[in-house]
Amino acid sequence: PETTRKALVQARIGQGKFKERVSTYERSCRITQVNNPTHLVASHIKPWRESNNEERLSGGNGLLLTPSVDHLFDRGFISFEDNGELITSPVADTRSLERMGVQPTNVGRFNTDQKHFLDYHRREILLKSAS
C-alpha cells in the first residue's frame, strides 16, 4: 500500500511579496508581540478566496500573526475594532484562548486600509452567537 500520493497544488503567486508589503505596516504579532519574521504568518484580513487580485497583495489587507493567532483570526474566533480593541467571538472557548495567550486587550490602532478590511472581517468572518 502506498503511503504517499501525488497532488496538484495551485500556488498563491505573490505570497512572499504580500508578507513584504504587510511588513511595512506591521512589525510583530499584535497579540503575542513575537517579532521574529520566521515565526510570523502574513494573514489576510479579507480572505484570499474572497479578495480580488489587488486586495490579495495589498499590505493593508494583512496582519503579521503567530500561527495560533492566525488560526483564531482566520476562523473568526477573534477580530479587532478599528481602535485596536480585541473582539472575542461568543462561540470561542475562553479557556483555550487564554492558554494561547489571547487576553482582552487593546493592540493599537490600525491604518485606514486595515480598517476597511477589518470592517469586512467583523461583518463576514467573525463568528456570531451560536443561538
N, CA, C and O atoms as a GROMACS GRO file, in nm:
protein
  524
    1PRO      N    1   0.083  -0.121   0.000
    1PRO     CA    2   0.000   0.000   0.000
    1PRO      C    3   0.086   0.126   0.000
    1PRO      O    4   0.190   0.134   0.066
    2GLU      N    5   0.040   0.221  -0.076
    2GLU     CA    6   0.112   0.348  -0.086
    2GLU      C    7   0.086   0.436   0.036
    2GLU      O    8  -0.026   0.442   0.086
    3THR      N    9   0.189   0.502   0.082
    3THR     CA   10   0.172   0.595   0.194
    3THR      C   11   0.190   0.740   0.151
    3THR      O   12   0.179   0.832   0.232
    4THR      N   13   0.218   0.760   0.023
    4THR     CA   14   0.228   0.895  -0.031
    4THR      C   15   0.145   0.901  -0.159
    4THR      O   16   0.116   0.799  -0.221
    5ARG      N   17   0.107   1.019  -0.196
    5ARG     CA   18   0.032   1.037  -0.320
    5ARG      C   19   0.078   1.164  -0.389
    5ARG      O   20   0.132   1.254  -0.325
    6LYS      N   21   0.058   1.170  -0.517
    6LYS     CA   22   0.090   1.290  -0.593
    6LYS      C   23  -0.029   1.384  -0.584
    6LYS      O   24  -0.144   1.340  -0.585
    7ALA      N   25   0.000   1.512  -0.577
    7ALA     CA   26  -0.107   1.610  -0.570
    7ALA      C   27  -0.074   1.728  -0.660
    7ALA      O   28   0.042   1.769  -0.672
    8LEU      N   29  -0.175   1.779  -0.721
    8LEU     CA   30  -0.162   1.901  -0.800
    8LEU      C   31  -0.203   2.016  -0.709
    8LEU      O   32  -0.316   2.018  -0.659
    9VAL      N   33  -0.114   2.112  -0.687
    9VAL     CA   34  -0.140   2.221  -0.595
    9VAL      C   35  -0.139   2.353  -0.671
    9VAL      O   36  -0.050   2.379  -0.753
   10GLN      N   37  -0.238   2.435  -0.644
   10GLN     CA   38  -0.241   2.568  -0.702
   10GLN      C   39  -0.171   2.662  -0.604
   10GLN      O   40  -0.221   2.685  -0.493
   11ALA      N   41  -0.058   2.717  -0.644
   11ALA     CA   42   0.022   2.802  -0.555
   11ALA      C   43  -0.033   2.945  -0.553
   11ALA      O   44  -0.088   2.993  -0.653
   12ARG      N   45  -0.017   3.010  -0.442
   12ARG     CA   46  -0.055   3.150  -0.429
   12ARG      C   47   0.061   3.237  -0.475
   12ARG      O   48   0.154   3.263  -0.399
   13ILE      N   49   0.055   3.280  -0.598
   13ILE     CA   50   0.161   3.363  -0.653
   13ILE      C   51   0.157   3.499  -0.582
   13ILE      O   52   0.052   3.560  -0.568
   14GLY      N   53   0.273   3.544  -0.538
   14GLY     CA   54   0.281   3.674  -0.473
   14GLY      C   55   0.278   3.668  -0.322
   14GLY      O   56   0.280   3.773  -0.257
   15GLN      N   57   0.272   3.549  -0.263
   15GLN     CA   58   0.262   3.539  -0.117
   15GLN      C   59   0.383   3.604  -0.049
   15GLN      O   60   0.367   3.670   0.054
   16GLY      N   61   0.503   3.586  -0.105
   16GLY     CA   62   0.622   3.649  -0.047
   16GLY      C   63   0.614   3.800  -0.055
   16GLY      O   64   0.650   3.870   0.040
   17LYS      N   65   0.567   3.851  -0.167
   17LYS     CA   66   0.551   3.996  -0.183
   17LYS      C   67   0.446   4.049  -0.085
   17LYS      O   68   0.460   4.158  -0.031
   18PHE      N   69   0.340   3.971  -0.064
   18PHE     CA   70   0.236   4.011   0.032
   18PHE      C   71   0.295   4.028   0.171
   18PHE      O   72   0.270   4.129   0.237
   19LYS      N   73   0.373   3.930   0.217
   19LYS     CA   74   0.433   3.940   0.351
   19LYS      C   75   0.526   4.060   0.359
   19LYS      O   76   0.530   4.130   0.461
   20GLU      N   77   0.600   4.084   0.253
   20GLU     CA   78   0.689   4.200   0.249
   20GLU      C   79   0.609   4.331   0.263
   20GLU      O   80   0.649   4.422   0.336
   21ARG      N   81   0.496   4.339   0.193
   21ARG     CA   82   0.413   4.460   0.199
   21ARG      C   83   0.346   4.475   0.336
   21ARG      O   84   0.338   4.586   0.389
   22VAL      N   85   0.299   4.365   0.394
   22VAL     CA   86   0.240   4.371   0.528
   22VAL      C   87   0.344   4.418   0.628
   22VAL      O   88   0.312   4.491   0.722
   23SER      N   89   0.468   4.377   0.609
   23SER     CA   90   0.577   4.414   0.700
   23SER      C   91   0.606   4.563   0.700
   23SER      O   92   0.672   4.612   0.792
   24THR      N   93   0.559   4.635   0.601
   24THR     CA   94   0.577   4.781   0.603
   24THR      C   95   0.481   4.846   0.703
   24THR      O   96   0.505   4.957   0.749
   25TYR      N   97   0.372   4.776   0.737
   25TYR     CA   98   0.275   4.825   0.834
   25TYR      C   99   0.294   4.762   0.972
   25TYR      O  100   0.278   4.829   1.075
   26GLU      N  101   0.327   4.635   0.973
   26GLU     CA  102   0.331   4.557   1.096
   26GLU      C  103   0.474   4.510   1.123
   26GLU      O  104   0.548   4.475   1.031
   27ARG      N  105   0.511   4.509   1.251
   27ARG     CA  106   0.645   4.463   1.289
   27ARG      C  107   0.642   4.337   1.373
   27ARG      O  108   0.742   4.265   1.384
   28SER      N  109   0.525   4.309   1.434
   28SER     CA  110   0.514   4.194   1.524
   28SER      C  111   0.368   4.151   1.532
   28SER      O  112   0.278   4.220   1.483
   29CYS      N  113   0.347   4.036   1.594
   29CYS     CA  114   0.210   3.990   1.620
   29CYS      C  115   0.150   4.082   1.724
   29CYS      O  116   0.209   4.102   1.831
   30ARG      N  117   0.037   4.138   1.697
   30ARG     CA  118  -0.026   4.232   1.788
   30ARG      C  119  -0.073   4.167   1.917
   30ARG      O  120  -0.089   4.237   2.018
   31ILE      N  121  -0.094   4.037   1.918
   31ILE     CA  122  -0.139   3.968   2.038
   31ILE      C  123  -0.021   3.918   2.121
   31ILE      O  124  -0.015   3.943   2.241
   32THR      N  125   0.073   3.848   2.057
   32THR     CA  126   0.182   3.784   2.131
   32THR      C  127   0.309   3.868   2.140
   32THR      O  128   0.396   3.839   2.222
   33GLN      N  129   0.320   3.970   2.057
   33GLN     CA  130   0.438   4.056   2.048
   33GLN      C  131   0.560   3.985   1.988
   33GLN      O  132   0.669   4.042   1.989
   34VAL      N  133   0.545   3.865   1.937
   34VAL     CA  134   0.655   3.796   1.868
   34VAL      C  135   0.693   3.880   1.747
   34VAL      O  136   0.606   3.919   1.669
   35ASN      N  137   0.824   3.909   1.732
   35ASN     CA  138   0.867   3.994   1.621
   35ASN      C  139   0.968   3.928   1.528
   35ASN      O  140   1.020   3.994   1.437
   36ASN      N  141   0.996   3.801   1.548
   36ASN     CA  142   1.086   3.728   1.458
   36ASN      C  143   1.007   3.686   1.335
   36ASN      O  144   0.913   3.607   1.346
   37PRO      N  145   1.042   3.738   1.216
   37PRO     CA  146   0.966   3.708   1.094
   37PRO      C  147   0.952   3.558   1.065
   37PRO      O  148   0.856   3.516   1.001
   38THR      N  149   1.047   3.479   1.112
   38THR     CA  150   1.040   3.335   1.090
   38THR      C  151   0.917   3.274   1.156
   38THR      O  152   0.864   3.173   1.109
   39HIS      N  153   0.872   3.335   1.264
   39HIS     CA  154   0.760   3.280   1.342
   39HIS      C  155   0.629   3.353   1.315
   39HIS      O  156   0.532   3.335   1.388
   40LEU      N  157   0.626   3.435   1.210
   40LEU     CA  158   0.507   3.513   1.180
   40LEU      C  159   0.450   3.476   1.043
   40LEU      O  160   0.523   3.449   0.948
   41VAL      N  161   0.319   3.477   1.036
   41VAL     CA  162   0.246   3.450   0.913
   41VAL      C  163   0.183   3.581   0.868
   41VAL      O  164   0.128   3.656   0.948
   42ALA      N  165   0.191   3.609   0.738
   42ALA     CA  166   0.119   3.723   0.683
   42ALA      C  167  -0.024   3.678   0.659
   42ALA      O  168  -0.053   3.606   0.564
   43SER      N  169  -0.112   3.721   0.746
   43SER     CA  170  -0.252   3.677   0.745
   43SER      C  171  -0.339   3.780   0.673
   43SER      O  172  -0.333   3.899   0.703
   44HIS      N  173  -0.418   3.733   0.579
   44HIS     CA  174  -0.513   3.822   0.511
   44HIS      C  175  -0.628   3.857   0.605
   44HIS      O  176  -0.684   3.769   0.671
   45ILE      N  177  -0.664   3.983   0.610
   45ILE     CA  178  -0.779   4.026   0.688
   45ILE      C  179  -0.906   3.986   0.612
   45ILE      O  180  -0.994   3.920   0.668
   46LYS      N  181  -0.916   4.027   0.488
   46LYS     CA  182  -1.021   3.977   0.398
   46LYS      C  183  -0.959   3.856   0.330
   46LYS      O  184  -0.858   3.870   0.261
   47PRO      N  185  -1.017   3.738   0.348
   47PRO     CA  186  -0.954   3.616   0.299
   47PRO      C  187  -0.918   3.619   0.150
   47PRO      O  188  -0.986   3.682   0.069
   48TRP      N  189  -0.810   3.550   0.119
   48TRP     CA  190  -0.759   3.536  -0.017
   48TRP      C  191  -0.871   3.494  -0.113
   48TRP      O  192  -0.887   3.552  -0.220
   49ARG      N  193  -0.948   3.394  -0.074
   49ARG     CA  194  -1.051   3.337  -0.163
   49ARG      C  195  -1.162   3.437  -0.193
   49ARG      O  196  -1.233   3.421  -0.292
   50GLU      N  197  -1.176   3.540  -0.110
   50GLU     CA  198  -1.283   3.638  -0.128
   50GLU      C  199  -1.231   3.772  -0.178
   50GLU      O  200  -1.308   3.867  -0.196
   51SER      N  201  -1.101   3.780  -0.200
   51SER     CA  202  -1.038   3.905  -0.244
   51SER      C  203  -1.012   3.904  -0.394
   51SER      O  204  -0.996   3.798  -0.455
   52ASN      N  205  -1.010   4.024  -0.453
   52ASN     CA  206  -0.967   4.033  -0.593
   52ASN      C  207  -0.814   4.037  -0.596
   52ASN      O  208  -0.750   4.038  -0.491
   53ASN      N  209  -0.756   4.038  -0.714
   53ASN     CA  210  -0.609   4.031  -0.726
   53ASN      C  211  -0.539   4.146  -0.655
   53ASN      O  212  -0.435   4.127  -0.593
   54GLU      N  213  -0.596   4.266  -0.664
   54GLU     CA  214  -0.534   4.382  -0.598
   54GLU      C  215  -0.539   4.366  -0.445
   54GLU      O  216  -0.440   4.390  -0.376
   55GLU      N  217  -0.655   4.325  -0.394
   55GLU     CA  218  -0.672   4.308  -0.249
   55GLU      C  219  -0.581   4.197  -0.195
   55GLU      O  220  -0.531   4.207  -0.083
   56ARG      N  221  -0.560   4.094  -0.274
   56ARG     CA  222  -0.477   3.981  -0.231
   56ARG      C  223  -0.334   4.022  -0.199
   56ARG      O  224  -0.271   3.963  -0.111
   57LEU      N  225  -0.283   4.121  -0.269
   57LEU     CA  226  -0.144   4.162  -0.249
   57LEU      C  227  -0.130   4.294  -0.174
   57LEU      O  228  -0.018   4.340  -0.152
   58SER      N  229  -0.241   4.354  -0.134
   58SER     CA  230  -0.237   4.481  -0.062
   58SER      C  231  -0.185   4.461   0.080
   58SER      O  232  -0.239   4.380   0.156
   59GLY      N  233  -0.080   4.534   0.115
   59GLY     CA  234  -0.027   4.526   0.252
   59GLY      C  235  -0.128   4.567   0.357
   59GLY      O  236  -0.120   4.521   0.471
   60GLY      N  237  -0.222   4.654   0.320
   60GLY     CA  238  -0.326   4.697   0.412
   60GLY      C  239  -0.429   4.589   0.442
   60GLY      O  240  -0.511   4.604   0.533
   61ASN      N  241  -0.426   4.481   0.366
   61ASN     CA  242  -0.516   4.368   0.387
   61ASN      C  243  -0.447   4.260   0.470
   61ASN      O  244  -0.483   4.143   0.460
   62GLY      N  245  -0.351   4.298   0.550
   62GLY     CA  246  -0.280   4.195   0.624
   62GLY      C  247  -0.237   4.235   0.763
   62GLY      O  248  -0.227   4.352   0.798
   63LEU      N  249  -0.211   4.131   0.841
   63LEU     CA  250  -0.153   4.142   0.974
   63LEU      C  251  -0.046   4.036   0.985
   63LEU      O  252  -0.058   3.929   0.925
   64LEU      N  253   0.059   4.063   1.060
   64LEU     CA  254   0.157   3.960   1.092
   64LEU      C  255   0.114   3.896   1.223
   64LEU      O  256   0.103   3.963   1.325
   65LEU      N  257   0.089   3.766   1.219
   65LEU     CA  258   0.039   3.694   1.336
   65LEU      C  259   0.117   3.566   1.357
   65LEU      O  260   0.168   3.508   1.261
   66THR      N  261   0.126   3.522   1.481
   66THR     CA  262   0.182   3.389   1.507
   66THR      C  263   0.081   3.286   1.458
   66THR      O  264  -0.038   3.318   1.448
   67PRO      N  265   0.124   3.164   1.427
   67PRO     CA  266   0.032   3.065   1.371
   67PRO      C  267  -0.094   3.039   1.452
   67PRO      O  268  -0.202   3.024   1.394
   68SER      N  269  -0.085   3.033   1.583
   68SER     CA  270  -0.206   3.007   1.662
   68SER      C  271  -0.303   3.125   1.657
   68SER      O  272  -0.425   3.105   1.651
   69VAL      N  273  -0.251   3.246   1.660
   69VAL     CA  274  -0.337   3.364   1.650
   69VAL      C  275  -0.395   3.374   1.508
   69VAL      O  276  -0.512   3.411   1.491
   70ASP      N  277  -0.315   3.341   1.407
   70ASP     CA  278  -0.363   3.337   1.269
   70ASP      C  279  -0.481   3.240   1.256
   70ASP      O  280  -0.580   3.272   1.190
   71HIS      N  281  -0.471   3.124   1.317
   71HIS     CA  282  -0.578   3.025   1.317
   71HIS      C  283  -0.707   3.084   1.374
   71HIS      O  284  -0.814   3.070   1.315
   72LEU      N  285  -0.697   3.150   1.488
   72LEU     CA  286  -0.813   3.209   1.553
   72LEU      C  287  -0.875   3.321   1.469
   72LEU      O  288  -0.997   3.332   1.458
   73PHE      N  289  -0.789   3.402   1.409
   73PHE     CA  290  -0.835   3.514   1.327
   73PHE      C  291  -0.900   3.464   1.197
   73PHE      O  292  -1.008   3.510   1.160
   74ASP      N  293  -0.834   3.372   1.129
   74ASP     CA  294  -0.886   3.319   1.003
   74ASP      C  295  -1.021   3.251   1.019
   74ASP      O  296  -1.106   3.258   0.930
   75ARG      N  297  -1.041   3.185   1.131
   75ARG     CA  298  -1.164   3.110   1.152
   75ARG      C  299  -1.273   3.189   1.224
   75ARG      O  300  -1.381   3.137   1.254
   76GLY      N  301  -1.244   3.317   1.252
   76GLY     CA  302  -1.346   3.405   1.306
   76GLY      C  303  -1.367   3.397   1.456
   76GLY      O  304  -1.470   3.443   1.506
   77PHE      N  305  -1.272   3.340   1.528
   77PHE     CA  306  -1.285   3.334   1.674
   77PHE      C  307  -1.247   3.467   1.739
   77PHE      O  308  -1.291   3.498   1.849
   78ILE      N  309  -1.163   3.546   1.669
   78ILE     CA  310  -1.125   3.679   1.717
   78ILE      C  311  -1.127   3.777   1.599
   78ILE      O  312  -1.119   3.737   1.483
   79SER      N  313  -1.139   3.903   1.632
   79SER     CA  314  -1.124   4.012   1.536
   79SER      C  315  -1.082   4.135   1.614
   79SER      O  316  -1.048   4.126   1.732
   80PHE      N  317  -1.084   4.250   1.549
   80PHE     CA  318  -1.041   4.373   1.614
   80PHE      C  319  -1.131   4.489   1.577
   80PHE      O  320  -1.179   4.497   1.464
   81GLU      N  321  -1.155   4.578   1.672
   81GLU     CA  322  -1.221   4.706   1.645
   81GLU      C  323  -1.117   4.796   1.579
   81GLU      O  324  -0.997   4.771   1.590
   82ASP      N  325  -1.162   4.900   1.511
   82ASP     CA  326  -1.069   4.992   1.446
   82ASP      C  327  -0.972   5.056   1.545
   82ASP      O  328  -0.858   5.087   1.509
   83ASN      N  329  -1.016   5.074   1.670
   83ASN     CA  330  -0.930   5.137   1.771
   83ASN      C  331  -0.834   5.038   1.836
   83ASN      O  332  -0.757   5.076   1.925
   84GLY      N  333  -0.837   4.911   1.794
   84GLY     CA  334  -0.744   4.812   1.846
   84GLY      C  335  -0.798   4.720   1.953
   84GLY      O  336  -0.728   4.628   1.997
   85GLU      N  337  -0.921   4.741   1.997
   85GLU     CA  338  -0.980   4.652   2.098
   85GLU      C  339  -1.001   4.513   2.039
   85GLU      O  340  -1.057   4.499   1.930
   86LEU      N  341  -0.956   4.414   2.110
   86LEU     CA  342  -0.975   4.275   2.069
   86LEU      C  343  -1.122   4.237   2.084
   86LEU      O  344  -1.184   4.268   2.185
   87ILE      N  345  -1.176   4.171   1.984
   87ILE     CA  346  -1.312   4.118   1.988
   87ILE      C  347  -1.300   3.967   1.993
   87ILE      O  348  -1.231   3.906   1.912
   88THR      N  349  -1.369   3.908   2.089
   88THR     CA  350  -1.372   3.762   2.100
   88THR      C  351  -1.512   3.714   2.062
   88THR      O  352  -1.612   3.763   2.114
   89SER      N  353  -1.518   3.618   1.972
   89SER     CA  354  -1.647   3.562   1.931
   89SER      C  355  -1.713   3.493   2.049
   89SER      O  356  -1.645   3.431   2.131
   90PRO      N  357  -1.846   3.502   2.060
   90PRO     CA  358  -1.916   3.433   2.168
   90PRO      C  359  -1.906   3.281   2.158
   90PRO      O  360  -1.934   3.211   2.255
   91VAL      N  361  -1.866   3.229   2.043
   91VAL     CA  362  -1.853   3.084   2.030
   91VAL      C  363  -1.710   3.035   2.059
   91VAL      O  364  -1.685   2.914   2.059
   92ALA      N  365  -1.618   3.128   2.084
   92ALA     CA  366  -1.480   3.090   2.114
   92ALA      C  367  -1.470   3.034   2.256
   92ALA      O  368  -1.540   3.079   2.347
   93ASP      N  369  -1.384   2.936   2.274
   93ASP     CA  370  -1.360   2.877   2.405
   93ASP      C  371  -1.260   2.965   2.480
   93ASP      O  372  -1.142   2.968   2.448
   94THR      N  373  -1.310   3.036   2.580
   94THR     CA  374  -1.229   3.134   2.654
   94THR      C  375  -1.105   3.071   2.716
   94THR      O  376  -0.998   3.131   2.712
   95ARG      N  377  -1.118   2.952   2.773
   95ARG     CA  378  -1.002   2.888   2.836
   95ARG      C  379  -0.894   2.856   2.733
   95ARG      O  380  -0.775   2.874   2.760
   96SER      N  381  -0.935   2.810   2.616
   96SER     CA  382  -0.836   2.782   2.510
   96SER      C  383  -0.767   2.910   2.464
   96SER      O  384  -0.646   2.911   2.443
   97LEU      N  385  -0.845   3.017   2.450
   97LEU     CA  386  -0.786   3.144   2.411
   97LEU      C  387  -0.682   3.190   2.512
   97LEU      O  388  -0.573   3.233   2.475
   98GLU      N  389  -0.715   3.180   2.640
   98GLU     CA  390  -0.621   3.219   2.745
   98GLU      C  391  -0.493   3.136   2.738
   98GLU      O  392  -0.384   3.190   2.755
   99ARG      N  393  -0.507   3.008   2.714
   99ARG     CA  394  -0.390   2.920   2.706
   99ARG      C  395  -0.302   2.954   2.586
   99ARG      O  396  -0.182   2.927   2.587
  100MET      N  397  -0.363   3.014   2.483
  100MET     CA  398  -0.287   3.057   2.365
  100MET      C  399  -0.234   3.199   2.381
  100MET      O  400  -0.173   3.253   2.288
  101GLY      N  401  -0.256   3.260   2.496
  101GLY     CA  402  -0.205   3.394   2.522
  101GLY      C  403  -0.295   3.505   2.473
  101GLY      O  404  -0.252   3.620   2.462
  102VAL      N  405  -0.421   3.472   2.443
  102VAL     CA  406  -0.515   3.573   2.394
  102VAL      C  407  -0.600   3.621   2.510
  102VAL      O  408  -0.682   3.546   2.564
  103GLN      N  409  -0.579   3.745   2.549
  103GLN     CA  410  -0.649   3.807   2.662
  103GLN      C  411  -0.716   3.935   2.611
  103GLN      O  412  -0.667   3.995   2.516
  104PRO      N  413  -0.825   3.977   2.673
  104PRO     CA  414  -0.884   4.106   2.634
  104PRO      C  415  -0.779   4.216   2.644
  104PRO      O  416  -0.715   4.233   2.748
  105THR      N  417  -0.761   4.290   2.537
  105THR     CA  418  -0.655   4.389   2.533
  105THR      C  419  -0.680   4.487   2.419
  105THR      O  420  -0.767   4.466   2.335
  106ASN      N  421  -0.603   4.593   2.417
  106ASN     CA  422  -0.601   4.683   2.303
  106ASN      C  423  -0.466   4.664   2.236
  106ASN      O  424  -0.362   4.678   2.299
  107VAL      N  425  -0.468   4.633   2.107
  107VAL     CA  426  -0.346   4.602   2.033
  107VAL      C  427  -0.293   4.720   1.953
  107VAL      O  428  -0.198   4.706   1.877
  108GLY      N  429  -0.355   4.836   1.970
  108GLY     CA  430  -0.312   4.956   1.897
  108GLY      C  431  -0.398   4.981   1.774
  108GLY      O  432  -0.464   4.891   1.722
  109ARG      N  433  -0.396   5.103   1.731
  109ARG     CA  434  -0.482   5.144   1.619
  109ARG      C  435  -0.434   5.086   1.486
  109ARG      O  436  -0.319   5.045   1.471
  110PHE      N  437  -0.526   5.084   1.392
  110PHE     CA  438  -0.497   5.035   1.258
  110PHE      C  439  -0.502   5.151   1.160
  110PHE      O  440  -0.565   5.253   1.186
  111ASN      N  441  -0.435   5.135   1.046
  111ASN     CA  442  -0.438   5.241   0.944
  111ASN      C  443  -0.569   5.233   0.864
  111ASN      O  444  -0.647   5.140   0.882
  112THR      N  445  -0.591   5.329   0.779
  112THR     CA  446  -0.716   5.340   0.703
  112THR      C  447  -0.744   5.215   0.620
  112THR      O  448  -0.857   5.166   0.619
  113ASP      N  449  -0.643   5.162   0.550
  113ASP     CA  450  -0.663   5.042   0.469
  113ASP      C  451  -0.700   4.923   0.556
  113ASP      O  452  -0.793   4.849   0.524
  114GLN      N  453  -0.630   4.905   0.666
  114GLN     CA  454  -0.660   4.794   0.755
  114GLN      C  455  -0.802   4.806   0.811
  114GLN      O  456  -0.872   4.706   0.823
  115LYS      N  457  -0.844   4.927   0.845
  115LYS     CA  458  -0.979   4.949   0.898
  115LYS      C  459  -1.085   4.905   0.796
  115LYS      O  460  -1.185   4.844   0.832
  116HIS      N  461  -1.060   4.936   0.670
  116HIS     CA  462  -1.153   4.896   0.563
  116HIS      C  463  -1.168   4.743   0.561
  116HIS      O  464  -1.280   4.692   0.556
  117PHE      N  465  -1.057   4.672   0.565
  117PHE     CA  466  -1.061   4.526   0.560
  117PHE      C  467  -1.112   4.467   0.691
  117PHE      O  468  -1.180   4.364   0.690
  118LEU      N  469  -1.082   4.530   0.803
  118LEU     CA  470  -1.133   4.482   0.932
  118LEU      C  471  -1.285   4.494   0.940
  118LEU      O  472  -1.351   4.410   1.002
  119ASP      N  473  -1.341   4.595   0.877
  119ASP     CA  474  -1.486   4.607   0.872
  119ASP      C  475  -1.545   4.483   0.804
  119ASP      O  476  -1.644   4.427   0.852
  120TYR      N  477  -1.485   4.442   0.694
  120TYR     CA  478  -1.529   4.321   0.625
  120TYR      C  479  -1.515   4.199   0.717
  120TYR      O  480  -1.605   4.116   0.727
  121HIS      N  481  -1.400   4.188   0.784
  121HIS     CA  482  -1.374   4.074   0.872
  121HIS      C  483  -1.478   4.065   0.984
  121HIS      O  484  -1.529   3.956   1.013
  122ARG      N  485  -1.510   4.177   1.044
  122ARG     CA  486  -1.610   4.177   1.152
  122ARG      C  487  -1.749   4.137   1.101
  122ARG      O  488  -1.822   4.064   1.169
  123ARG      N  489  -1.786   4.183   0.982
  123ARG     CA  490  -1.918   4.153   0.927
  123ARG      C  491  -1.930   4.011   0.872
  123ARG      O  492  -2.032   3.946   0.890
  124GLU      N  493  -1.824   3.962   0.806
  124GLU     CA  494  -1.835   3.839   0.729
  124GLU      C  495  -1.761   3.719   0.788
  124GLU      O  496  -1.798   3.605   0.759
  125ILE      N  497  -1.659   3.741   0.870
  125ILE     CA  498  -1.575   3.631   0.919
  125ILE      C  499  -1.596   3.603   1.067
  125ILE      O  500  -1.605   3.487   1.107
  126LEU      N  501  -1.605   3.708   1.147
  126LEU     CA  502  -1.622   3.691   1.291
  126LEU      C  503  -1.747   3.608   1.320
  126LEU      O  504  -1.856   3.641   1.273
  127LEU      N  505  -1.731   3.502   1.395
  127LEU     CA  506  -1.843   3.415   1.427
  127LEU      C  507  -1.937   3.481   1.524
  127LEU      O  508  -1.896   3.540   1.623
  128LYS      N  509  -2.063   3.471   1.493
  128LYS     CA  510  -2.167   3.531   1.577
  128LYS      C  511  -2.215   3.427   1.678
  128LYS      O  512  -2.164   3.315   1.682
  129SER      N  513  -2.310   3.463   1.758
  129SER     CA  514  -2.367   3.374   1.860
  129SER      C  515  -2.419   3.245   1.799
  129SER      O  516  -2.474   3.244   1.689
  130ALA      N  517  -2.401   3.136   1.871
  130ALA     CA  518  -2.446   3.005   1.824
  130ALA      C  519  -2.597   2.991   1.830
  130ALA      O  520  -2.651   2.900   1.768
  131SER      N  521  -2.666   3.077   1.902
  131SER     CA  522  -2.812   3.064   1.913
  131SER      C  523  -2.887   3.127   1.799
  131SER      O  524  -3.010   3.123   1.796
   0.00000   0.00000   0.00000
